[in-house]
mmCIF file of C-alpha atoms in Angstrom:
data_model
loop_
_atom_site.group_PDB
_atom_site.id
_atom_site.type_symbol
_atom_site.label_atom_id
_atom_site.label_comp_id
_atom_site.label_asym_id
_atom_site.label_seq_id
_atom_site.Cartn_x
_atom_site.Cartn_y
_atom_site.Cartn_z
ATOM 1 C CA UNK B 1424 27.746 60.904 136.271
ATOM 2 C CA UNK B 1425 29.319 59.075 139.166
ATOM 3 C CA UNK B 1426 32.689 58.960 137.439
ATOM 4 C CA UNK B 1427 32.539 62.661 136.614
ATOM 5 C CA UNK B 1428 31.861 63.512 140.261
ATOM 6 C CA UNK B 1429 34.776 61.288 141.326
ATOM 7 C CA UNK B 1430 37.129 63.001 138.857
ATOM 8 C CA UNK B 1431 36.088 66.449 140.099
ATOM 9 C CA UNK B 1432 36.798 65.408 143.685
ATOM 10 C CA UNK B 1433 40.303 64.230 142.685
ATOM 11 C CA UNK B 1434 41.045 67.513 140.920
ATOM 12 C CA UNK B 1435 39.806 69.532 143.888
ATOM 13 C CA UNK B 1436 42.057 67.466 146.184
ATOM 14 C CA UNK B 1437 45.104 68.099 143.975
ATOM 15 C CA UNK B 1438 45.313 64.582 142.561
ATOM 16 C CA UNK B 1439 44.173 65.426 139.071
ATOM 17 C CA UNK B 1440 46.181 65.042 135.864
ATOM 18 C CA UNK B 1441 49.529 66.817 136.069
ATOM 19 C CA UNK B 1442 51.448 68.730 133.436
ATOM 20 C CA UNK B 1443 54.322 66.768 131.824
ATOM 21 C CA UNK B 1444 57.724 67.352 133.424
ATOM 22 C CA UNK B 1445 60.101 69.452 131.316
ATOM 23 C CA UNK B 1446 63.717 70.314 131.831
ATOM 24 C CA UNK B 1447 63.739 73.930 132.908
ATOM 25 C CA UNK B 1448 66.808 76.080 132.463
ATOM 26 C CA UNK B 1449 67.133 79.269 134.428
ATOM 27 C CA UNK B 1450 66.649 82.180 132.081
ATOM 28 C CA UNK B 1451 64.579 80.438 129.404
ATOM 29 C CA UNK B 1452 60.796 81.068 129.654
ATOM 30 C CA UNK B 1453 58.257 78.308 129.410
ATOM 31 C CA UNK B 1454 55.464 78.204 126.874
ATOM 32 C CA UNK B 1455 53.010 80.041 129.083
ATOM 33 C CA UNK B 1456 55.540 82.628 130.282
ATOM 34 C CA UNK B 1457 56.513 85.958 128.778
ATOM 35 C CA UNK B 1458 59.970 87.444 128.439
ATOM 36 C CA UNK B 1459 60.592 90.251 130.952
ATOM 37 C CA UNK B 1460 61.447 93.611 129.469
ATOM 38 C CA UNK B 1461 65.136 94.515 129.853
ATOM 39 C CA UNK B 1462 65.667 97.726 131.758
ATOM 40 C CA UNK B 1463 68.911 99.653 132.250
ATOM 41 C CA UNK B 1464 70.581 99.090 135.609
ATOM 42 C CA UNK B 1465 68.361 96.124 136.544
ATOM 43 C CA UNK B 1466 69.714 92.619 136.978
ATOM 44 C CA UNK B 1467 68.090 89.983 134.776
ATOM 45 C CA UNK B 1468 68.511 86.205 134.596
ATOM 46 C CA UNK B 1469 70.960 84.936 131.995
ATOM 47 C CA UNK B 1470 70.462 81.923 129.701
ATOM 48 C CA UNK B 1471 72.283 78.666 130.355
ATOM 49 C CA UNK B 1472 74.305 78.943 127.167
ATOM 50 C CA UNK B 1473 75.731 82.300 128.229
ATOM 51 C CA UNK B 1474 76.645 80.915 131.624
ATOM 52 C CA UNK B 1475 78.392 77.921 130.111
ATOM 53 C CA UNK B 1476 80.288 80.221 127.748
ATOM 54 C CA UNK B 1477 81.615 82.264 130.672
ATOM 55 C CA UNK B 1478 82.156 79.284 132.954
ATOM 56 C CA UNK B 1479 85.888 79.908 133.169
ATOM 57 C CA UNK B 1480 85.323 83.586 133.911
ATOM 58 C CA UNK B 1481 82.365 83.525 136.245
ATOM 59 C CA UNK B 1482 81.663 87.025 137.548
ATOM 60 C CA UNK B 1483 81.335 87.904 141.190
ATOM 61 C CA UNK B 1484 78.373 90.099 140.223
ATOM 62 C CA UNK B 1485 76.938 90.377 136.728
ATOM 63 C CA UNK B 1486 74.831 93.357 135.718
ATOM 64 C CA UNK B 1487 73.056 93.893 132.401
ATOM 65 C CA UNK B 1488 72.792 97.588 131.610
ATOM 66 C CA UNK B 1489 71.273 97.083 128.184
ATOM 67 C CA UNK B 1490 70.161 94.225 125.976
ATOM 68 C CA UNK B 1491 73.697 93.274 124.862
ATOM 69 C CA UNK B 1492 76.431 94.427 127.285
ATOM 70 C CA UNK B 1493 77.317 92.492 130.443
ATOM 71 C CA UNK B 1494 79.516 94.187 133.051
ATOM 72 C CA UNK B 1495 81.583 92.415 135.699
ATOM 73 C CA UNK B 1496 82.846 93.224 139.169
ATOM 74 C CA UNK B 1497 85.966 91.773 140.799
ATOM 75 C CA UNK B 1498 85.663 89.335 143.673
ATOM 76 C CA UNK B 1499 87.295 86.334 145.387
ATOM 77 C CA UNK B 1500 86.320 84.025 142.497
ATOM 78 C CA UNK B 1501 88.891 85.836 140.365
ATOM 79 C CA UNK B 1502 91.643 83.994 142.261
ATOM 80 C CA UNK B 1503 90.435 80.647 140.896
ATOM 81 C CA UNK B 1504 90.332 82.070 137.370
ATOM 82 C CA UNK B 1505 93.856 83.480 137.729
ATOM 83 C CA UNK B 1506 95.135 80.112 138.986
ATOM 84 C CA UNK B 1507 93.568 78.377 135.983
ATOM 85 C CA UNK B 1508 95.248 80.743 133.529
ATOM 86 C CA UNK B 1509 98.587 80.440 135.342
ATOM 87 C CA UNK B 1510 98.716 76.761 134.351
ATOM 88 C CA UNK B 1511 97.775 77.628 130.771
ATOM 89 C CA UNK B 1512 100.537 80.260 130.654
ATOM 90 C CA UNK B 1513 103.128 77.780 131.947
ATOM 91 C CA UNK B 1514 102.187 75.352 129.158
ATOM 92 C CA UNK B 1515 102.397 78.073 126.497
ATOM 93 C CA UNK B 1516 105.750 79.195 127.912
ATOM 94 C CA UNK B 1517 107.154 75.676 127.558
ATOM 95 C CA UNK B 1518 105.824 75.326 123.988
ATOM 96 C CA UNK B 1519 107.426 78.607 122.879
ATOM 97 C CA UNK B 1520 110.696 77.675 124.570
ATOM 98 C CA UNK B 1521 110.966 74.222 123.009
ATOM 99 C CA UNK B 1522 109.689 74.794 119.483
ATOM 100 C CA UNK B 1523 110.905 78.344 118.782
ATOM 101 C CA UNK B 1524 113.619 79.697 121.069
ATOM 102 C CA UNK B 1525 115.696 76.532 121.511
ATOM 103 C CA UNK B 1526 115.924 76.001 117.754
ATOM 104 C CA UNK B 1527 117.059 79.585 117.154
ATOM 105 C CA UNK B 1528 119.619 79.582 119.979
ATOM 106 C CA UNK B 1529 121.228 76.366 118.658
ATOM 107 C CA UNK B 1530 121.928 78.056 115.345
ATOM 108 C CA UNK B 1531 123.451 81.124 117.020
ATOM 109 C CA UNK B 1532 125.820 79.073 119.251
ATOM 110 C CA UNK B 1533 125.438 81.392 122.240
ATOM 111 C CA UNK B 1534 127.275 81.153 125.535
ATOM 112 C CA UNK B 1535 125.450 80.261 128.749
ATOM 113 C CA UNK B 1536 125.055 83.887 129.836
ATOM 114 C CA UNK B 1537 123.803 85.038 126.445
ATOM 115 C CA UNK B 1538 121.614 81.950 126.147
ATOM 116 C CA UNK B 1539 119.660 82.798 129.320
ATOM 117 C CA UNK B 1540 119.250 86.426 128.256
ATOM 118 C CA UNK B 1541 118.165 85.332 124.787
ATOM 119 C CA UNK B 1542 115.461 83.085 126.273
ATOM 120 C CA UNK B 1543 114.257 85.872 128.557
ATOM 121 C CA UNK B 1544 114.027 88.421 125.744
ATOM 122 C CA UNK B 1545 112.422 85.909 123.370
ATOM 123 C CA UNK B 1546 109.620 85.112 125.805
ATOM 124 C CA UNK B 1547 109.023 88.779 126.618
ATOM 125 C CA UNK B 1548 108.982 89.824 122.951
ATOM 126 C CA UNK B 1549 106.089 87.444 122.266
ATOM 127 C CA UNK B 1550 104.251 88.502 125.427
ATOM 128 C CA UNK B 1551 104.710 92.246 124.909
ATOM 129 C CA UNK B 1552 103.706 92.069 121.244
ATOM 130 C CA UNK B 1553 100.493 90.177 122.002
ATOM 131 C CA UNK B 1554 99.733 92.474 124.955
ATOM 132 C CA UNK B 1555 100.268 95.631 122.878
ATOM 133 C CA UNK B 1556 97.920 94.414 120.131
ATOM 134 C CA UNK B 1557 95.313 93.231 122.633
ATOM 135 C CA UNK B 1558 95.497 96.360 124.810
ATOM 136 C CA UNK B 1559 95.315 98.664 121.791
ATOM 137 C CA UNK B 1560 92.221 96.819 120.546
ATOM 138 C CA UNK B 1561 90.511 97.133 123.948
ATOM 139 C CA UNK B 1562 91.366 100.824 124.283
ATOM 140 C CA UNK B 1563 90.073 101.633 120.786
ATOM 141 C CA UNK B 1564 86.856 99.610 121.025
ATOM 142 C CA UNK B 1565 86.003 101.023 124.454
ATOM 143 C CA UNK B 1566 86.637 104.585 123.254
ATOM 144 C CA UNK B 1567 89.283 105.536 125.814
ATOM 145 C CA UNK B 1568 91.597 107.096 123.208
ATOM 146 C CA UNK B 1569 88.979 109.279 121.565
ATOM 147 C CA UNK B 1570 87.625 110.487 124.917
ATOM 148 C CA UNK B 1571 90.458 111.119 127.419
ATOM 149 C CA UNK B 1572 87.962 112.416 129.988
ATOM 150 C CA UNK B 1573 86.639 108.882 130.341
ATOM 151 C CA UNK B 1574 89.817 108.028 132.275
ATOM 152 C CA UNK B 1575 88.418 109.763 135.363
ATOM 153 C CA UNK B 1576 84.764 110.469 134.597
ATOM 154 C CA UNK B 1577 82.106 108.294 136.263
ATOM 155 C CA UNK B 1578 84.604 107.114 138.857
ATOM 156 C CA UNK B 1579 84.579 104.555 140.441
ATOM 157 C CA UNK B 1580 84.700 102.254 137.413
ATOM 158 C CA UNK B 1581 83.354 99.289 139.352
ATOM 159 C CA UNK B 1582 81.641 97.441 136.514
ATOM 160 C CA UNK B 1583 84.035 96.313 133.784
ATOM 161 C CA UNK B 1584 83.322 95.018 130.279
ATOM 162 C CA UNK B 1585 84.243 91.406 129.633
ATOM 163 C CA UNK B 1586 87.332 92.169 127.532
ATOM 164 C CA UNK B 1587 88.735 94.609 130.119
ATOM 165 C CA UNK B 1588 88.290 92.185 133.012
ATOM 166 C CA UNK B 1589 89.692 89.271 131.009
ATOM 167 C CA UNK B 1590 92.730 91.342 129.995
ATOM 168 C CA UNK B 1591 93.575 92.205 133.605
ATOM 169 C CA UNK B 1592 93.174 88.615 134.791
ATOM 170 C CA UNK B 1593 95.469 87.341 132.030
ATOM 171 C CA UNK B 1594 98.072 89.992 132.866
ATOM 172 C CA UNK B 1595 98.064 89.011 136.536
ATOM 173 C CA UNK B 1596 98.289 85.332 135.578
ATOM 174 C CA UNK B 1597 101.317 85.935 133.357
ATOM 175 C CA UNK B 1598 103.363 87.874 135.894
ATOM 176 C CA UNK B 1599 102.462 85.418 138.655
ATOM 177 C CA UNK B 1600 103.566 82.518 136.459
ATOM 178 C CA UNK B 1601 106.947 84.267 136.032
ATOM 179 C CA UNK B 1602 107.780 83.498 139.687
ATOM 180 C CA UNK B 1603 107.908 79.677 139.371
ATOM 181 C CA UNK B 1604 109.511 80.068 135.940
ATOM 182 C CA UNK B 1605 112.614 81.427 137.678
ATOM 183 C CA UNK B 1606 113.068 77.927 139.093
ATOM 184 C CA UNK B 1607 112.033 76.031 135.966
ATOM 185 C CA UNK B 1608 114.374 78.028 133.717
ATOM 186 C CA UNK B 1609 117.281 77.644 136.188
ATOM 187 C CA UNK B 1610 118.026 81.348 136.241
ATOM 188 C CA UNK B 1611 121.394 82.329 137.700
ATOM 189 C CA UNK B 1612 121.422 83.642 141.253
ATOM 190 C CA UNK B 1613 122.877 86.951 140.069
ATOM 191 C CA UNK B 1614 119.890 87.526 137.768
ATOM 192 C CA UNK B 1615 117.122 86.596 140.231
ATOM 193 C CA UNK B 1616 117.030 89.924 142.197
ATOM 194 C CA UNK B 1617 116.797 91.969 139.002
ATOM 195 C CA UNK B 1618 113.953 89.872 137.596
ATOM 196 C CA UNK B 1619 112.111 89.830 140.925
ATOM 197 C CA UNK B 1620 112.156 93.627 140.989
ATOM 198 C CA UNK B 1621 110.474 93.909 137.595
ATOM 199 C CA UNK B 1622 107.947 91.145 138.312
ATOM 200 C CA UNK B 1623 106.878 92.708 141.616
ATOM 201 C CA UNK B 1624 106.727 96.157 140.015
ATOM 202 C CA UNK B 1625 104.327 94.940 137.330
ATOM 203 C CA UNK B 1626 102.197 92.989 139.811
ATOM 204 C CA UNK B 1627 101.807 95.969 142.150
ATOM 205 C CA UNK B 1628 100.795 98.367 139.366
ATOM 206 C CA UNK B 1629 98.401 95.985 137.577
ATOM 207 C CA UNK B 1630 96.749 94.761 140.777
ATOM 208 C CA UNK B 1631 96.536 98.329 142.094
ATOM 209 C CA UNK B 1632 94.783 99.599 138.970
ATOM 210 C CA UNK B 1633 92.412 96.603 139.044
ATOM 211 C CA UNK B 1634 91.489 96.772 142.735
ATOM 212 C CA UNK B 1635 91.338 100.576 143.013
ATOM 213 C CA UNK B 1636 88.980 100.750 139.992
ATOM 214 C CA UNK B 1637 91.497 102.673 137.874
ATOM 215 C CA UNK B 1638 91.283 100.135 135.063
ATOM 216 C CA UNK B 1639 90.940 102.703 132.263
ATOM 217 C CA UNK B 1640 94.032 104.644 133.254
ATOM 218 C CA UNK B 1641 95.908 101.395 133.828
ATOM 219 C CA UNK B 1642 95.217 100.242 130.261
ATOM 220 C CA UNK B 1643 96.747 103.395 128.762
ATOM 221 C CA UNK B 1644 99.822 103.232 130.998
ATOM 222 C CA UNK B 1645 100.354 99.537 130.263
ATOM 223 C CA UNK B 1646 100.095 100.206 126.528
ATOM 224 C CA UNK B 1647 102.865 102.811 126.724
ATOM 225 C CA UNK B 1648 105.074 100.668 128.950
ATOM 226 C CA UNK B 1649 104.710 97.524 126.850
ATOM 227 C CA UNK B 1650 105.599 99.377 123.644
ATOM 228 C CA UNK B 1651 108.896 100.462 125.186
ATOM 229 C CA UNK B 1652 109.663 97.011 126.587
ATOM 230 C CA UNK B 1653 108.898 95.347 123.257
ATOM 231 C CA UNK B 1654 111.386 97.625 121.495
ATOM 232 C CA UNK B 1655 114.071 96.947 124.118
ATOM 233 C CA UNK B 1656 113.842 93.158 123.937
ATOM 234 C CA UNK B 1657 113.758 93.232 120.144
ATOM 235 C CA UNK B 1658 117.001 95.233 120.250
ATOM 236 C CA UNK B 1659 118.543 92.577 122.518
ATOM 237 C CA UNK B 1660 117.580 89.773 120.143
ATOM 238 C CA UNK B 1661 119.123 91.582 117.169
ATOM 239 C CA UNK B 1662 122.230 92.300 119.243
ATOM 240 C CA UNK B 1663 122.684 88.593 120.030
ATOM 241 C CA UNK B 1664 122.409 87.802 116.317
ATOM 242 C CA UNK B 1665 124.817 90.600 115.309
ATOM 243 C CA UNK B 1666 126.814 92.429 117.987
ATOM 244 C CA UNK B 1667 127.496 95.366 115.671
ATOM 245 C CA UNK B 1668 123.775 96.093 115.276
ATOM 246 C CA UNK B 1669 122.935 98.803 117.834
ATOM 247 C CA UNK B 1670 120.446 100.912 115.875
ATOM 248 C CA UNK B 1671 117.450 99.524 117.756
ATOM 249 C CA UNK B 1672 119.147 100.321 121.067
ATOM 250 C CA UNK B 1673 119.493 103.949 119.987
ATOM 251 C CA UNK B 1674 115.806 104.038 118.997
ATOM 252 C CA UNK B 1675 114.821 102.480 122.322
ATOM 253 C CA UNK B 1676 116.900 105.029 124.250
ATOM 254 C CA UNK B 1677 115.034 107.864 122.529
ATOM 255 C CA UNK B 1678 111.600 106.299 123.089
ATOM 256 C CA UNK B 1679 112.300 105.412 126.731
ATOM 257 C CA UNK B 1680 112.613 108.988 127.959
ATOM 258 C CA UNK B 1681 109.545 110.146 126.016
ATOM 259 C CA UNK B 1682 107.492 107.280 127.470
ATOM 260 C CA UNK B 1683 108.442 108.237 131.058
ATOM 261 C CA UNK B 1684 107.267 111.777 130.343
ATOM 262 C CA UNK B 1685 103.938 110.625 128.895
ATOM 263 C CA UNK B 1686 103.243 108.249 131.787
ATOM 264 C CA UNK B 1687 103.915 110.914 134.410
ATOM 265 C CA UNK B 1688 101.802 113.463 132.531
ATOM 266 C CA UNK B 1689 98.809 111.126 132.205
ATOM 267 C CA UNK B 1690 99.026 110.029 135.839
ATOM 268 C CA UNK B 1691 99.129 113.606 137.142
ATOM 269 C CA UNK B 1692 96.363 114.717 134.761
ATOM 270 C CA UNK B 1693 93.967 111.862 135.590
ATOM 271 C CA UNK B 1694 94.655 111.428 139.312
ATOM 272 C CA UNK B 1695 95.924 114.826 140.394
ATOM 273 C CA UNK B 1696 93.456 116.976 138.446
ATOM 274 C CA UNK B 1697 90.664 114.773 137.073
ATOM 275 C CA UNK B 1698 89.742 112.831 140.207
ATOM 276 C CA UNK B 1699 90.359 115.871 142.409
ATOM 277 C CA UNK B 1700 87.488 117.691 140.670
ATOM 278 C CA UNK B 1701 85.002 114.862 141.076
ATOM 279 C CA UNK B 1702 82.124 115.382 143.477
ATOM 280 C CA UNK B 1703 82.105 111.949 145.135
ATOM 281 C CA UNK B 1704 85.302 112.291 147.157
ATOM 282 C CA UNK B 1705 84.771 109.750 149.903
ATOM 283 C CA UNK B 1706 86.378 106.534 151.098
ATOM 284 C CA UNK B 1707 83.806 103.795 150.551
ATOM 285 C CA UNK B 1708 85.348 100.348 149.870
ATOM 286 C CA UNK B 1709 81.927 98.703 149.551
ATOM 287 C CA UNK B 1710 81.098 100.898 146.569
ATOM 288 C CA UNK B 1711 84.680 100.807 145.289
ATOM 289 C CA UNK B 1712 85.279 104.511 145.851
ATOM 290 C CA UNK B 1713 88.848 105.403 146.887
ATOM 291 C CA UNK B 1714 88.781 109.010 145.725
ATOM 292 C CA UNK B 1715 90.344 110.683 148.740
ATOM 293 C CA UNK B 1716 93.321 112.999 149.017
ATOM 294 C CA UNK B 1717 95.431 110.393 150.825
ATOM 295 C CA UNK B 1718 94.707 107.659 148.268
ATOM 296 C CA UNK B 1719 95.441 109.973 145.356
ATOM 297 C CA UNK B 1720 98.752 111.042 146.893
ATOM 298 C CA UNK B 1721 99.767 107.424 147.542
ATOM 299 C CA UNK B 1722 98.983 106.380 143.961
ATOM 300 C CA UNK B 1723 100.823 109.368 142.498
ATOM 301 C CA UNK B 1724 103.801 108.757 144.776
ATOM 302 C CA UNK B 1725 103.962 105.109 143.692
ATOM 303 C CA UNK B 1726 103.817 105.967 139.986
ATOM 304 C CA UNK B 1727 106.374 108.780 140.259
ATOM 305 C CA UNK B 1728 108.753 106.673 142.368
ATOM 306 C CA UNK B 1729 108.593 103.798 139.878
ATOM 307 C CA UNK B 1730 109.263 106.070 136.906
ATOM 308 C CA UNK B 1731 112.120 107.815 138.728
ATOM 309 C CA UNK B 1732 113.694 104.445 139.595
ATOM 310 C CA UNK B 1733 113.436 103.253 135.985
ATOM 311 C CA UNK B 1734 114.911 106.522 134.723
ATOM 312 C CA UNK B 1735 117.809 106.325 137.188
ATOM 313 C CA UNK B 1736 118.667 102.778 136.098
ATOM 314 C CA UNK B 1737 118.446 103.862 132.462
ATOM 315 C CA UNK B 1738 120.820 106.810 132.961
ATOM 316 C CA UNK B 1739 123.237 104.670 134.972
ATOM 317 C CA UNK B 1740 123.394 101.982 132.276
ATOM 318 C CA UNK B 1741 123.769 104.551 129.482
ATOM 319 C CA UNK B 1742 126.669 106.266 131.252
ATOM 320 C CA UNK B 1743 128.393 102.919 131.746
ATOM 321 C CA UNK B 1744 127.992 102.001 128.075
ATOM 322 C CA UNK B 1745 129.238 105.409 126.926
ATOM 323 C CA UNK B 1746 132.277 105.119 129.206
ATOM 324 C CA UNK B 1747 133.137 101.736 127.744
ATOM 325 C CA UNK B 1748 132.628 103.061 124.214
ATOM 326 C CA UNK B 1749 134.930 106.073 124.707
ATOM 327 C CA UNK B 1750 137.599 103.880 126.286
ATOM 328 C CA UNK B 1751 137.566 101.655 123.209
ATOM 329 C CA UNK B 1752 137.715 104.645 120.876
ATOM 330 C CA UNK B 1753 140.623 106.230 122.755
ATOM 331 C CA UNK B 1754 142.502 102.935 122.663
ATOM 332 C CA UNK B 1755 142.031 102.725 118.895
ATOM 333 C CA UNK B 1756 143.248 106.320 118.349
ATOM 334 C CA UNK B 1757 146.487 105.715 120.214
ATOM 335 C CA UNK B 1758 147.361 102.876 117.882
ATOM 336 C CA UNK B 1759 149.410 99.812 118.719
ATOM 337 C CA UNK B 1760 152.541 100.496 120.785
ATOM 338 C CA UNK B 1761 155.916 99.958 119.030
ATOM 339 C CA UNK B 1762 157.583 96.734 120.156
ATOM 340 C CA UNK B 1763 160.630 97.246 122.344
ATOM 341 C CA UNK B 1764 163.929 95.903 120.999
ATOM 342 C CA UNK B 1765 165.959 93.736 123.366
ATOM 343 C CA UNK B 1766 168.979 95.544 124.812
ATOM 344 C CA UNK B 1767 172.348 94.491 123.375
ATOM 345 C CA UNK B 1768 174.532 92.732 125.825
ATOM 346 C CA UNK B 1769 177.944 94.410 126.128
ATOM 347 C CA UNK B 1770 180.652 92.090 127.278
ATOM 348 C CA UNK B 1771 182.782 93.778 129.866
ATOM 349 C CA UNK B 1772 186.029 92.603 131.284
ATOM 350 C CA UNK B 1773 186.227 91.488 134.852
ATOM 351 C CA UNK B 1774 186.841 94.247 137.357
ATOM 352 C CA UNK B 1775 185.640 97.793 137.277
ATOM 353 C CA UNK B 1776 186.505 100.999 135.408
ATOM 354 C CA UNK B 1777 188.225 103.949 136.962
ATOM 355 C CA UNK B 1778 189.190 106.972 134.861
ATOM 356 C CA UNK B 1779 188.809 104.871 131.759
ATOM 357 C CA UNK B 1780 191.260 102.234 133.029
ATOM 358 C CA UNK B 1781 190.073 98.764 133.929
ATOM 359 C CA UNK B 1782 191.014 97.894 137.482
ATOM 360 C CA UNK B 1783 191.096 94.465 138.954
ATOM 361 C CA UNK B 1784 188.880 93.450 141.786
ATOM 362 C CA UNK B 1785 191.712 93.986 144.297
ATOM 363 C CA UNK B 1786 192.389 97.490 143.005
ATOM 364 C CA UNK B 1787 195.481 96.676 140.881
ATOM 365 C CA UNK B 1788 195.626 97.082 137.175
ATOM 366 C CA UNK B 1789 195.281 93.925 135.182
ATOM 367 C CA UNK B 1790 198.344 92.533 133.530
ATOM 368 C CA UNK B 1791 198.909 93.457 129.942
ATOM 369 C CA UNK B 1792 198.966 90.650 127.480
ATOM 370 C CA UNK B 1793 202.378 89.799 126.103
ATOM 371 C CA UNK B 1794 202.619 89.878 122.391
ATOM 372 C CA UNK B 1795 204.551 87.058 120.826
ATOM 373 C CA UNK B 1796 207.276 88.201 118.505
ATOM 374 C CA UNK B 1797 207.198 86.711 115.077
#
């Protein structure tokens, strides 16, 4: 009895037998705990395995809207993720250059100018092809093609699915890695301004769609743009292999103008008409809402100016190529010029002629030759 009383006193003082220590992971319930019911729009703890799986792409805010889908919001941690994928992209760029493009260019025996353009087009063909396949898969699985109204409905699109957010971060990483690649690839000084223009143009449009919560519209526009660019760089590769092969250039010229028209139409439809009819037209950066008249006009002006600039460069290059082509054709029609025969040298006697009579230099007639009598 005395021992029982002593044990009760220890338990009442908090010194009784303790439960065994167990490693506890946030998100996994213990034996005596129950799983909380998942509710739409409510944040719930995530298991350790899921957090380790998304360690490289840790969200700024993670929200679970149902039992399976996790949505992400952009934040300052995205910069670390982009930096990580920049290094991966540089490694992949070097692998493609060494094991694929260098071997092909050695067989073609290209000049230095054509060699640099061949490397540029070869890298962009692989990137555009993978981006087109990836973007098309995301657009189809998310249902943006079957429901065009989703491009502007429920704006702002603050919470992104994993595949949409990952796609945008990889796109930003690729075009940012293209800046140091200008130095690594030893690009000529004449080519640097042209490449910087395209790199900055892509970065502004992709980052603008990502930060202004226009990710759905940005996916469709990128899909159209990348299809055109893939066709153009494929035409360049075939041209370097065979200079007489210009069929792909003609196909690209036809697709280019149609793509500009589609991009402008979608931008005006989604931004100019779709967002203009939304009820929540207020400037609220905390909630990610930029649906104001000024913001819509700035976005439309940027898209229209970019498409007009691309179209002007396209028309200018086409006119130059047509002028060179017609000059070659006109030169062929004229045929080779007949070679000029050298003028026969006529030996004249000294002096000058006057009324058909040769005069000496002092004005007197030259002496007649005496004929010897036989």
